[in-house]
Amino acid sequence: MVKKHERRRPLEYERKIEEGVFDAQTLGALRKLMKLNMLDAMGGPIAMGKEANVFTAFLKGEPRAVKIFRIETTSFKDIMPYIEGDPRFRFGGRRHEIVFEWAKKEFRNLERAYHAGVKVPKPHKVLRNILIMDFIGNGSEPAFSLNRIPTEEIKNPKKLHDKLLGYLKNLYKKAGLVHADFSEFNVLMKSEAEPYLIDFAQAVLKTQPNAQMFLEKDAGNFTRYFGKLGIKVDAQK
């Protein structure tokens, strides 16, 4: 059951409009999502970034993750390499339209990955610049990203290597996607045996013109990270 003070949290966030956390339109979209029974309370921040902020939210007491893309800082120039040649989306010239399509792109990419059996947060709903997905963590405590775990604390590097390599292969072969930004920063460790891939807005179809370049970049980051763990990686795999 959601506590009374949790139900009041959305009102508290109204005070933060002037601080740039939420604008009035985003706050209105959050209210609409509540009416759609996608969430009934907002919690605190999980991660704050240049292009998006991620918050904990709740639905009937169970945590969810809410990713809110920043309309004012998203650059069309920066995201063009990830959307060229993708027939699924039409990007207008207005900033808010670009951000809405970018959020929709992450939702659809997560859907493809999830249905291909890749461990990703299950997406539930996208509305305007807001994406609701599964909360990855233990209880209400969010999982750490892999980069925050000292390499010497990884108990079985080879097992982690094999699991993540399997994810990336399934992503490519079954989902038809290239992550395009794979690194230890975009892996959440619910446990060492259960890592999750995150941040899929930039993921591209493997038929996209820049897909091979992004695949090579992902392979390079994979090789670099596991090289630090003493594992020799054949990037061609």
Short mmCIF file of C-alpha atoms in Angstrom, two decimals:
data_model
loop_
_atom_site.label_atom_id
_atom_site.label_comp_id
_atom_site.label_asym_id
_atom_site.label_seq_id
_atom_site.Cartn_x
_atom_site.Cartn_y
_atom_site.Cartn_z
CA MET A 1 0.00 0.00 0.00
CA VAL A 2 1.26 3.47 -0.86
CA LYS A 3 1.64 5.68 2.18
CA LYS A 4 -0.22 8.98 2.39
CA HIS A 5 2.97 11.01 2.25
CA GLU A 6 3.96 9.19 -0.96
CA ARG A 7 0.67 10.20 -2.60
CA ARG A 8 1.52 13.83 -1.88
CA ARG A 9 4.91 13.64 -3.56
CA PRO A 10 3.72 14.82 -7.00
CA LEU A 11 2.52 18.07 -5.43
CA GLU A 12 5.92 18.59 -3.86
CA TYR A 13 7.51 18.36 -7.29
CA GLU A 14 5.36 21.25 -8.51
CA ARG A 15 7.61 23.50 -6.44
CA LYS A 16 10.58 22.36 -8.50
CA ILE A 17 9.28 23.64 -11.82
CA GLU A 18 11.26 26.84 -11.38
CA GLU A 19 14.38 24.82 -10.62
CA GLY A 20 14.15 23.17 -14.03
CA VAL A 21 13.48 19.66 -12.77
CA PHE A 22 10.00 19.48 -14.35
CA ASP A 23 8.35 21.96 -16.66
CA ALA A 24 4.60 22.49 -16.55
CA GLN A 25 3.96 20.25 -19.59
CA THR A 26 5.96 17.39 -18.10
CA LEU A 27 4.10 17.75 -14.83
CA GLY A 28 0.83 17.56 -16.77
CA ALA A 29 2.00 14.39 -18.51
CA LEU A 30 2.88 12.84 -15.14
CA ARG A 31 -0.65 13.57 -13.94
CA LYS A 32 -2.07 11.94 -17.06
CA LEU A 33 0.05 8.84 -16.44
CA MET A 34 -1.38 8.67 -12.94
CA LYS A 35 -4.90 8.80 -14.35
CA LEU A 36 -3.92 5.94 -16.67
CA ASN A 37 -2.83 3.93 -13.60
CA MET A 38 0.75 3.72 -14.80
CA LEU A 39 2.01 5.17 -11.50
CA ASP A 40 0.47 6.67 -8.39
CA ALA A 41 3.41 8.39 -6.68
CA MET A 42 6.83 9.82 -7.44
CA GLY A 43 9.94 9.06 -5.43
CA GLY A 44 13.44 10.47 -5.47
CA PRO A 45 16.04 10.68 -8.25
CA ILE A 46 18.07 7.64 -9.32
CA ALA A 47 20.28 9.33 -11.90
CA MET A 48 20.56 12.88 -13.21
CA GLY A 49 22.07 13.44 -16.63
CA LYS A 50 22.50 16.01 -19.36
CA GLU A 51 19.81 14.53 -21.60
CA ALA A 52 17.53 12.76 -19.11
CA ASN A 53 16.78 12.25 -15.43
CA VAL A 54 15.61 8.95 -13.93
CA PHE A 55 13.36 8.83 -10.87
CA THR A 56 11.83 6.16 -8.72
CA ALA A 57 8.04 6.02 -8.94
CA PHE A 58 5.47 3.72 -7.40
CA LEU A 59 2.42 1.80 -8.54
CA LYS A 60 0.46 0.16 -5.72
CA GLY A 61 3.58 0.29 -3.57
CA GLU A 62 5.83 -1.39 -6.14
CA PRO A 63 8.75 0.66 -7.50
CA ARG A 64 9.05 1.62 -11.14
CA ALA A 65 11.57 3.74 -12.99
CA VAL A 66 10.52 6.95 -14.72
CA LYS A 67 12.91 8.44 -17.27
CA ILE A 68 12.22 12.06 -18.14
CA PHE A 69 14.05 13.37 -21.18
CA ARG A 70 15.20 16.97 -20.97
CA ILE A 71 13.61 19.03 -23.71
CA GLU A 72 15.89 22.03 -23.28
CA THR A 73 19.24 20.20 -23.60
CA THR A 74 18.64 17.56 -26.27
CA SER A 75 20.63 18.37 -29.41
CA PHE A 76 19.35 17.30 -32.84
CA LYS A 77 22.94 17.40 -34.10
CA ASP A 78 24.05 14.94 -31.41
CA ILE A 79 21.30 12.41 -32.10
CA MET A 80 21.29 12.58 -35.92
CA PRO A 81 23.84 9.72 -36.34
CA TYR A 82 21.47 7.45 -34.38
CA ILE A 83 18.30 8.22 -36.35
CA GLU A 84 19.50 8.52 -39.95
CA GLY A 85 18.01 5.73 -42.02
CA ASP A 86 15.56 4.51 -39.34
CA PRO A 87 12.16 4.22 -41.04
CA ARG A 88 10.33 3.82 -37.72
CA PHE A 89 10.54 7.50 -36.83
CA ARG A 90 9.89 10.90 -38.33
CA PHE A 91 11.72 13.73 -36.66
CA GLY A 92 10.41 17.26 -37.03
CA GLY A 93 12.50 20.36 -36.62
CA ARG A 94 10.98 21.52 -33.33
CA ARG A 95 12.93 20.60 -30.23
CA HIS A 96 10.05 19.09 -28.27
CA GLU A 97 9.03 16.92 -31.26
CA ILE A 98 12.57 15.57 -31.48
CA VAL A 99 12.61 14.71 -27.78
CA PHE A 100 9.21 12.99 -27.93
CA GLU A 101 10.40 10.80 -30.82
CA TRP A 102 13.67 10.10 -28.99
CA ALA A 103 11.70 8.85 -25.97
CA LYS A 104 9.50 6.76 -28.26
CA LYS A 105 12.63 5.32 -29.88
CA GLU A 106 13.95 4.12 -26.52
CA PHE A 107 10.58 2.56 -25.70
CA ARG A 108 10.46 0.61 -28.96
CA ASN A 109 14.09 -0.46 -28.73
CA LEU A 110 13.51 -1.75 -25.19
CA GLU A 111 10.46 -3.66 -26.42
CA ARG A 112 12.49 -5.34 -29.17
CA ALA A 113 15.30 -6.22 -26.77
CA TYR A 114 12.93 -7.48 -24.07
CA HIS A 115 11.04 -9.75 -26.46
CA ALA A 116 14.36 -11.08 -27.78
CA GLY A 117 15.20 -12.31 -24.29
CA VAL A 118 17.80 -9.65 -23.49
CA LYS A 119 17.83 -8.54 -19.85
CA VAL A 120 16.59 -4.95 -20.03
CA PRO A 121 14.06 -2.99 -17.97
CA LYS A 122 10.64 -3.95 -19.31
CA PRO A 123 9.04 -0.82 -20.82
CA HIS A 124 5.46 -0.04 -19.81
CA LYS A 125 4.48 3.30 -21.33
CA VAL A 126 5.86 6.30 -23.16
CA LEU A 127 4.09 9.67 -23.18
CA ARG A 128 5.65 12.83 -24.55
CA ASN A 129 9.13 12.94 -22.96
CA ILE A 130 8.39 10.39 -20.21
CA LEU A 131 9.24 6.68 -20.29
CA ILE A 132 7.99 4.29 -17.60
CA MET A 133 9.80 0.98 -17.19
CA ASP A 134 10.69 -1.68 -14.66
CA PHE A 135 12.73 -0.59 -11.66
CA ILE A 136 15.99 -2.55 -11.48
CA GLY A 137 17.20 -3.08 -7.94
CA ASN A 138 16.56 -4.90 -4.72
CA GLY A 139 13.47 -3.73 -2.89
CA SER A 140 13.41 0.03 -3.38
CA GLU A 141 17.22 0.26 -3.57
CA PRO A 142 18.36 0.86 -7.16
CA ALA A 143 21.04 -1.37 -8.63
CA PHE A 144 24.55 0.01 -9.09
CA SER A 145 25.94 0.43 -12.58
CA LEU A 146 28.88 -1.84 -13.37
CA ASN A 147 31.35 1.06 -13.46
CA ARG A 148 30.73 1.68 -9.74
CA ILE A 149 31.84 -1.81 -8.77
CA PRO A 150 35.64 -2.14 -8.28
CA THR A 151 37.05 -4.69 -10.72
CA GLU A 152 38.63 -6.65 -7.86
CA GLU A 153 35.16 -7.22 -6.42
CA ILE A 154 33.91 -9.02 -9.54
CA LYS A 155 33.91 -12.61 -8.32
CA ASN A 156 33.53 -14.38 -11.65
CA PRO A 157 34.65 -12.13 -14.53
CA LYS A 158 34.42 -14.92 -17.13
CA LYS A 159 30.80 -15.67 -16.24
CA LEU A 160 29.91 -11.97 -16.45
CA HIS A 161 31.75 -11.73 -19.77
CA ASP A 162 29.85 -14.67 -21.22
CA LYS A 163 26.49 -13.35 -20.01
CA LEU A 164 26.95 -9.85 -21.42
CA LEU A 165 28.37 -11.19 -24.68
CA GLY A 166 25.27 -13.37 -24.96
CA TYR A 167 23.07 -10.30 -24.43
CA LEU A 168 24.83 -8.37 -27.18
CA LYS A 169 24.62 -11.31 -29.58
CA ASN A 170 20.89 -11.76 -28.94
CA LEU A 171 20.39 -8.04 -29.28
CA TYR A 172 21.96 -8.18 -32.74
CA LYS A 173 20.68 -11.53 -34.02
CA LYS A 174 17.20 -11.70 -32.47
CA ALA A 175 16.23 -8.07 -31.87
CA GLY A 176 18.05 -6.73 -34.93
CA LEU A 177 19.64 -3.95 -32.87
CA VAL A 178 23.06 -2.55 -32.06
CA HIS A 179 23.22 -0.90 -28.63
CA ALA A 180 25.55 1.83 -29.96
CA ASP A 181 26.61 3.02 -26.49
CA PHE A 182 27.64 -0.15 -24.67
CA SER A 183 29.96 0.36 -21.71
CA GLU A 184 30.17 -0.48 -18.04
CA PHE A 185 28.17 2.72 -17.40
CA ASN A 186 25.14 1.22 -19.15
CA VAL A 187 25.01 -2.09 -17.29
CA LEU A 188 22.98 -2.31 -14.07
CA MET A 189 24.03 -5.04 -11.66
CA LYS A 190 20.97 -6.37 -9.87
CA SER A 191 23.45 -9.07 -8.93
CA GLU A 192 26.60 -10.39 -10.57
CA ALA A 193 24.49 -13.20 -12.00
CA GLU A 194 21.81 -10.80 -13.24
CA PRO A 195 23.15 -7.77 -15.13
CA TYR A 196 20.79 -5.57 -17.16
CA LEU A 197 21.51 -3.43 -20.21
CA ILE A 198 20.09 0.10 -20.10
CA ASP A 199 19.98 3.33 -22.13
CA PHE A 200 18.52 2.30 -25.47
CA ALA A 201 17.47 5.60 -27.03
CA GLN A 202 20.60 5.59 -29.17
CA ALA A 203 20.32 1.90 -30.18
CA VAL A 204 20.01 1.44 -33.94
CA LEU A 205 18.61 -1.18 -36.29
CA LYS A 206 21.38 -3.39 -37.64
CA THR A 207 20.33 -2.26 -41.13
CA GLN A 208 20.92 1.40 -40.27
CA PRO A 209 23.79 3.02 -42.25
CA ASN A 210 25.93 3.66 -39.14
CA ALA A 211 25.22 0.28 -37.49
CA GLN A 212 28.59 -1.31 -38.31
CA MET A 213 30.48 1.68 -36.92
CA PHE A 214 28.46 1.52 -33.68
CA LEU A 215 28.90 -2.26 -33.47
CA GLU A 216 32.67 -1.84 -33.66
CA LYS A 217 32.53 0.84 -30.98
CA ASP A 218 30.52 -1.45 -28.68
CA ALA A 219 32.96 -4.30 -29.32
CA GLY A 220 35.88 -2.01 -28.49
CA ASN A 221 34.32 -0.94 -25.18
CA PHE A 222 33.50 -4.56 -24.34
CA THR A 223 37.09 -5.63 -25.06
CA ARG A 224 38.55 -2.73 -23.09
CA TYR A 225 36.46 -3.38 -19.98
CA PHE A 226 37.04 -7.11 -19.79
CA GLY A 227 40.70 -6.62 -20.64
CA LYS A 228 40.95 -4.80 -17.30
CA LEU A 229 39.59 -7.97 -15.70
CA GLY A 230 42.28 -10.07 -17.32
CA ILE A 231 40.05 -11.63 -19.97
CA LYS A 232 41.28 -11.69 -23.54
CA VAL A 233 38.37 -10.95 -25.83
CA ASP A 234 38.09 -11.73 -29.52
CA ALA A 235 36.25 -8.66 -30.79
CA GLN A 236 35.17 -10.58 -33.91
CA LYS A 237 32.85 -12.71 -31.79
#
